[in-house]
Amino acid sequence: GPKSDDGTMLGGEVLGLYTSEIRFPIIWKFYGHFFIDMGQVWVDWRDVNPYDIRASTGFGLALATALGPLRVDHGIVLTRLDNPPYSRWHITLMYSF
């Protein structure tokens, strides 16, 4: 999203998001998934530019529990940023959306 000259995140009034996930059973209470996420934040409607949208994709493994799925995901940035890492591991409880 928008940043000030010193790199501080400013936030914005316009948010564009897209996420999609494919889940498939593996064995017992385990399932796998592939996902793609895209989005951006703009200060104002006049600033919206589709070329600013960032995207990432990834895969993961989940275990169905009584509290919800326990997930281990590996996300990979598709639109390169100035600062690495370009991929990252995440551990979460519940769905990402």
Short mmCIF file of N, CA and C in Angstrom, two decimals:
data_model
loop_
_atom_site.label_atom_id
_atom_site.label_comp_id
_atom_site.label_asym_id
_atom_site.label_seq_id
_atom_site.Cartn_x
_atom_site.Cartn_y
_atom_site.Cartn_z
N GLY A 1 0.81 -1.19 0.00
CA GLY A 1 0.00 0.00 0.00
C GLY A 1 0.85 1.26 0.00
N PRO A 2 0.18 2.40 0.08
CA PRO A 2 0.89 3.68 0.04
C PRO A 2 1.82 3.86 1.23
N LYS A 3 2.99 4.48 0.97
CA LYS A 3 3.97 4.75 2.02
C LYS A 3 4.39 6.20 1.97
N SER A 4 4.81 6.72 3.12
CA SER A 4 5.36 8.08 3.18
C SER A 4 6.80 8.05 2.67
N ASP A 5 7.43 9.21 2.60
CA ASP A 5 8.81 9.30 2.12
C ASP A 5 9.79 8.51 2.98
N ASP A 6 9.46 8.36 4.29
CA ASP A 6 10.35 7.61 5.19
C ASP A 6 10.00 6.12 5.27
N GLY A 7 9.03 5.66 4.45
CA GLY A 7 8.67 4.24 4.40
C GLY A 7 7.55 3.82 5.32
N THR A 8 6.97 4.78 6.08
CA THR A 8 5.86 4.46 6.98
C THR A 8 4.61 4.17 6.16
N MET A 9 3.92 3.07 6.52
CA MET A 9 2.68 2.71 5.83
C MET A 9 1.61 3.75 6.14
N LEU A 10 0.92 4.24 5.10
CA LEU A 10 -0.10 5.27 5.27
C LEU A 10 -1.51 4.71 5.30
N GLY A 11 -1.71 3.56 4.69
CA GLY A 11 -3.08 3.04 4.58
C GLY A 11 -3.78 3.72 3.41
N GLY A 12 -5.07 3.51 3.31
CA GLY A 12 -5.81 4.11 2.21
C GLY A 12 -7.29 3.89 2.34
N GLU A 13 -8.03 4.45 1.40
CA GLU A 13 -9.49 4.37 1.39
C GLU A 13 -10.02 3.30 0.44
N VAL A 14 -9.16 2.80 -0.47
CA VAL A 14 -9.59 1.83 -1.48
C VAL A 14 -8.76 0.56 -1.33
N LEU A 15 -9.44 -0.58 -1.25
CA LEU A 15 -8.79 -1.87 -1.09
C LEU A 15 -9.30 -2.81 -2.17
N GLY A 16 -8.39 -3.43 -2.88
CA GLY A 16 -8.74 -4.45 -3.87
C GLY A 16 -8.11 -5.76 -3.47
N LEU A 17 -8.92 -6.83 -3.35
CA LEU A 17 -8.41 -8.15 -2.95
C LEU A 17 -9.00 -9.24 -3.83
N TYR A 18 -8.20 -10.24 -4.09
CA TYR A 18 -8.66 -11.46 -4.75
C TYR A 18 -7.90 -12.61 -4.13
N THR A 19 -8.61 -13.65 -3.76
CA THR A 19 -7.96 -14.85 -3.24
C THR A 19 -8.73 -16.07 -3.72
N SER A 20 -8.00 -17.10 -4.04
CA SER A 20 -8.61 -18.35 -4.48
C SER A 20 -7.79 -19.50 -3.94
N GLU A 21 -8.48 -20.58 -3.58
CA GLU A 21 -7.79 -21.73 -3.00
C GLU A 21 -8.44 -23.01 -3.49
N ILE A 22 -7.62 -23.98 -3.81
CA ILE A 22 -8.08 -25.32 -4.18
C ILE A 22 -7.63 -26.27 -3.08
N ARG A 23 -8.60 -27.00 -2.50
CA ARG A 23 -8.29 -27.97 -1.43
C ARG A 23 -8.58 -29.38 -1.92
N PHE A 24 -7.77 -30.33 -1.44
CA PHE A 24 -7.96 -31.71 -1.84
C PHE A 24 -7.56 -32.64 -0.69
N PRO A 25 -8.30 -33.73 -0.50
CA PRO A 25 -8.00 -34.66 0.59
C PRO A 25 -6.72 -35.44 0.29
N ILE A 26 -5.98 -35.76 1.36
CA ILE A 26 -4.77 -36.57 1.21
C ILE A 26 -4.98 -37.91 1.91
N ILE A 27 -5.09 -37.89 3.23
CA ILE A 27 -5.33 -39.11 4.00
C ILE A 27 -5.83 -38.70 5.38
N TRP A 28 -6.72 -39.48 5.93
CA TRP A 28 -7.29 -39.28 7.25
C TRP A 28 -7.83 -37.87 7.37
N LYS A 29 -7.30 -37.04 8.26
CA LYS A 29 -7.77 -35.68 8.43
C LYS A 29 -6.83 -34.65 7.80
N PHE A 30 -5.94 -35.11 6.96
CA PHE A 30 -5.00 -34.20 6.29
C PHE A 30 -5.51 -33.86 4.89
N TYR A 31 -5.32 -32.62 4.51
CA TYR A 31 -5.60 -32.22 3.14
C TYR A 31 -4.56 -31.20 2.69
N GLY A 32 -4.42 -31.11 1.38
CA GLY A 32 -3.47 -30.16 0.80
C GLY A 32 -4.23 -29.03 0.14
N HIS A 33 -3.52 -27.98 -0.20
CA HIS A 33 -4.15 -26.85 -0.88
C HIS A 33 -3.12 -26.04 -1.65
N PHE A 34 -3.60 -25.42 -2.73
CA PHE A 34 -2.86 -24.46 -3.52
C PHE A 34 -3.64 -23.16 -3.48
N PHE A 35 -2.95 -22.02 -3.49
CA PHE A 35 -3.66 -20.75 -3.42
C PHE A 35 -2.97 -19.67 -4.24
N ILE A 36 -3.74 -18.62 -4.54
CA ILE A 36 -3.22 -17.41 -5.16
C ILE A 36 -3.91 -16.23 -4.49
N ASP A 37 -3.14 -15.21 -4.15
CA ASP A 37 -3.65 -14.00 -3.52
C ASP A 37 -3.16 -12.80 -4.31
N MET A 38 -4.06 -11.83 -4.52
CA MET A 38 -3.69 -10.60 -5.21
C MET A 38 -4.37 -9.43 -4.52
N GLY A 39 -3.73 -8.28 -4.51
CA GLY A 39 -4.38 -7.12 -3.91
C GLY A 39 -3.48 -5.91 -3.82
N GLN A 40 -4.08 -4.81 -3.36
CA GLN A 40 -3.38 -3.56 -3.16
C GLN A 40 -4.29 -2.59 -2.41
N VAL A 41 -3.68 -1.60 -1.81
CA VAL A 41 -4.39 -0.51 -1.13
C VAL A 41 -4.00 0.79 -1.81
N TRP A 42 -5.00 1.63 -2.09
CA TRP A 42 -4.74 2.93 -2.69
C TRP A 42 -5.33 4.02 -1.80
N VAL A 43 -4.71 5.18 -1.79
CA VAL A 43 -5.17 6.29 -0.96
C VAL A 43 -6.57 6.74 -1.38
N ASP A 44 -6.82 6.81 -2.69
CA ASP A 44 -8.08 7.35 -3.21
C ASP A 44 -8.44 6.62 -4.50
N TRP A 45 -9.70 6.68 -4.93
CA TRP A 45 -10.13 6.04 -6.17
C TRP A 45 -9.33 6.54 -7.37
N ARG A 46 -8.92 7.79 -7.35
CA ARG A 46 -8.16 8.36 -8.48
C ARG A 46 -6.78 7.71 -8.60
N ASP A 47 -6.30 7.07 -7.54
CA ASP A 47 -4.97 6.45 -7.55
C ASP A 47 -4.98 5.00 -8.03
N VAL A 48 -6.16 4.40 -8.21
CA VAL A 48 -6.25 2.98 -8.58
C VAL A 48 -5.55 2.74 -9.91
N ASN A 49 -4.63 1.79 -9.90
CA ASN A 49 -3.87 1.42 -11.09
C ASN A 49 -3.69 -0.09 -11.08
N PRO A 50 -4.22 -0.81 -12.06
CA PRO A 50 -4.09 -2.27 -12.04
C PRO A 50 -2.65 -2.76 -12.09
N TYR A 51 -1.72 -1.92 -12.55
CA TYR A 51 -0.31 -2.33 -12.59
C TYR A 51 0.34 -2.29 -11.21
N ASP A 52 -0.34 -1.72 -10.21
CA ASP A 52 0.17 -1.69 -8.83
C ASP A 52 -0.16 -2.95 -8.04
N ILE A 53 -1.04 -3.79 -8.57
CA ILE A 53 -1.50 -4.96 -7.82
C ILE A 53 -0.36 -5.94 -7.60
N ARG A 54 -0.25 -6.43 -6.38
CA ARG A 54 0.78 -7.41 -6.02
C ARG A 54 0.14 -8.80 -5.94
N ALA A 55 0.93 -9.82 -6.21
CA ALA A 55 0.40 -11.18 -6.23
C ALA A 55 1.37 -12.15 -5.57
N SER A 56 0.80 -13.18 -4.97
CA SER A 56 1.60 -14.28 -4.43
C SER A 56 0.82 -15.57 -4.61
N THR A 57 1.52 -16.66 -4.59
CA THR A 57 0.91 -17.98 -4.71
C THR A 57 1.60 -18.91 -3.73
N GLY A 58 1.07 -20.10 -3.59
CA GLY A 58 1.71 -21.03 -2.68
C GLY A 58 0.95 -22.33 -2.54
N PHE A 59 1.39 -23.11 -1.58
CA PHE A 59 0.83 -24.43 -1.32
C PHE A 59 0.92 -24.70 0.17
N GLY A 60 0.20 -25.71 0.62
CA GLY A 60 0.27 -26.03 2.03
C GLY A 60 -0.37 -27.35 2.37
N LEU A 61 -0.27 -27.67 3.65
CA LEU A 61 -0.83 -28.89 4.22
C LEU A 61 -1.63 -28.49 5.44
N ALA A 62 -2.79 -29.12 5.65
CA ALA A 62 -3.63 -28.79 6.79
C ALA A 62 -4.11 -30.06 7.48
N LEU A 63 -4.32 -29.94 8.78
CA LEU A 63 -4.88 -31.01 9.59
C LEU A 63 -6.19 -30.50 10.18
N ALA A 64 -7.28 -31.20 9.92
CA ALA A 64 -8.59 -30.81 10.46
C ALA A 64 -8.62 -31.13 11.95
N THR A 65 -8.86 -30.10 12.79
CA THR A 65 -8.96 -30.27 14.24
C THR A 65 -10.32 -29.77 14.69
N ALA A 66 -10.64 -29.98 15.96
CA ALA A 66 -11.91 -29.51 16.52
C ALA A 66 -12.01 -27.99 16.53
N LEU A 67 -10.89 -27.29 16.55
CA LEU A 67 -10.87 -25.82 16.54
C LEU A 67 -10.83 -25.24 15.14
N GLY A 68 -10.64 -26.07 14.15
CA GLY A 68 -10.47 -25.62 12.77
C GLY A 68 -9.18 -26.18 12.23
N PRO A 69 -8.88 -25.92 10.97
CA PRO A 69 -7.67 -26.49 10.39
C PRO A 69 -6.40 -25.85 10.94
N LEU A 70 -5.43 -26.70 11.22
CA LEU A 70 -4.08 -26.27 11.57
C LEU A 70 -3.30 -26.34 10.27
N ARG A 71 -2.84 -25.18 9.78
CA ARG A 71 -2.26 -25.08 8.44
C ARG A 71 -0.78 -24.72 8.49
N VAL A 72 -0.04 -25.31 7.56
CA VAL A 72 1.35 -24.93 7.29
C VAL A 72 1.38 -24.57 5.80
N ASP A 73 1.68 -23.31 5.50
CA ASP A 73 1.65 -22.82 4.12
C ASP A 73 3.00 -22.23 3.73
N HIS A 74 3.33 -22.37 2.47
CA HIS A 74 4.52 -21.73 1.91
C HIS A 74 4.06 -20.78 0.81
N GLY A 75 4.26 -19.47 1.03
CA GLY A 75 3.85 -18.46 0.07
C GLY A 75 5.04 -17.94 -0.72
N ILE A 76 4.82 -17.68 -2.01
CA ILE A 76 5.87 -17.22 -2.91
C ILE A 76 5.38 -15.94 -3.59
N VAL A 77 6.16 -14.87 -3.48
CA VAL A 77 5.80 -13.60 -4.09
C VAL A 77 6.00 -13.68 -5.60
N LEU A 78 4.95 -13.33 -6.35
CA LEU A 78 5.04 -13.33 -7.81
C LEU A 78 5.48 -11.98 -8.36
N THR A 79 5.09 -10.91 -7.69
CA THR A 79 5.51 -9.57 -8.09
C THR A 79 6.66 -9.17 -7.19
N ARG A 80 7.83 -9.09 -7.74
CA ARG A 80 9.05 -8.87 -6.94
C ARG A 80 9.01 -7.52 -6.24
N LEU A 81 9.38 -7.54 -4.99
CA LEU A 81 9.48 -6.32 -4.20
C LEU A 81 10.95 -5.98 -4.00
N ASP A 82 11.22 -4.81 -3.49
CA ASP A 82 12.61 -4.39 -3.27
C ASP A 82 13.26 -5.15 -2.13
N ASN A 83 12.46 -5.64 -1.17
CA ASN A 83 13.01 -6.27 0.02
C ASN A 83 12.71 -7.76 0.06
N PRO A 84 13.74 -8.63 0.13
CA PRO A 84 13.47 -10.06 0.33
C PRO A 84 12.92 -10.28 1.73
N PRO A 85 12.33 -11.38 2.13
CA PRO A 85 12.32 -12.63 1.39
C PRO A 85 11.22 -12.66 0.33
N TYR A 86 11.46 -13.44 -0.69
CA TYR A 86 10.48 -13.58 -1.75
C TYR A 86 9.58 -14.78 -1.53
N SER A 87 9.85 -15.53 -0.49
CA SER A 87 8.95 -16.61 -0.06
C SER A 87 8.98 -16.67 1.45
N ARG A 88 7.94 -17.28 2.01
CA ARG A 88 7.84 -17.31 3.47
C ARG A 88 6.93 -18.47 3.89
N TRP A 89 7.25 -19.07 5.04
CA TRP A 89 6.42 -20.11 5.64
C TRP A 89 5.48 -19.48 6.65
N HIS A 90 4.25 -20.00 6.74
CA HIS A 90 3.26 -19.53 7.71
C HIS A 90 2.63 -20.74 8.41
N ILE A 91 2.40 -20.61 9.70
CA ILE A 91 1.64 -21.61 10.46
C ILE A 91 0.43 -20.89 11.03
N THR A 92 -0.77 -21.41 10.73
CA THR A 92 -2.00 -20.74 11.19
C THR A 92 -3.01 -21.76 11.68
N LEU A 93 -3.92 -21.27 12.48
CA LEU A 93 -5.07 -22.05 12.92
C LEU A 93 -6.29 -21.37 12.35
N MET A 94 -7.09 -22.07 11.61
CA MET A 94 -8.29 -21.58 10.92
C MET A 94 -7.94 -21.24 9.47
N TYR A 95 -8.97 -20.90 8.71
CA TYR A 95 -8.79 -20.57 7.31
C TYR A 95 -8.21 -19.16 7.17
N SER A 96 -7.54 -18.92 6.05
CA SER A 96 -6.92 -17.62 5.82
C SER A 96 -7.97 -16.57 5.44
N PHE A 97 -9.16 -16.99 5.03
CA PHE A 97 -10.22 -16.04 4.69
C PHE A 97 -11.55 -16.60 5.05
#
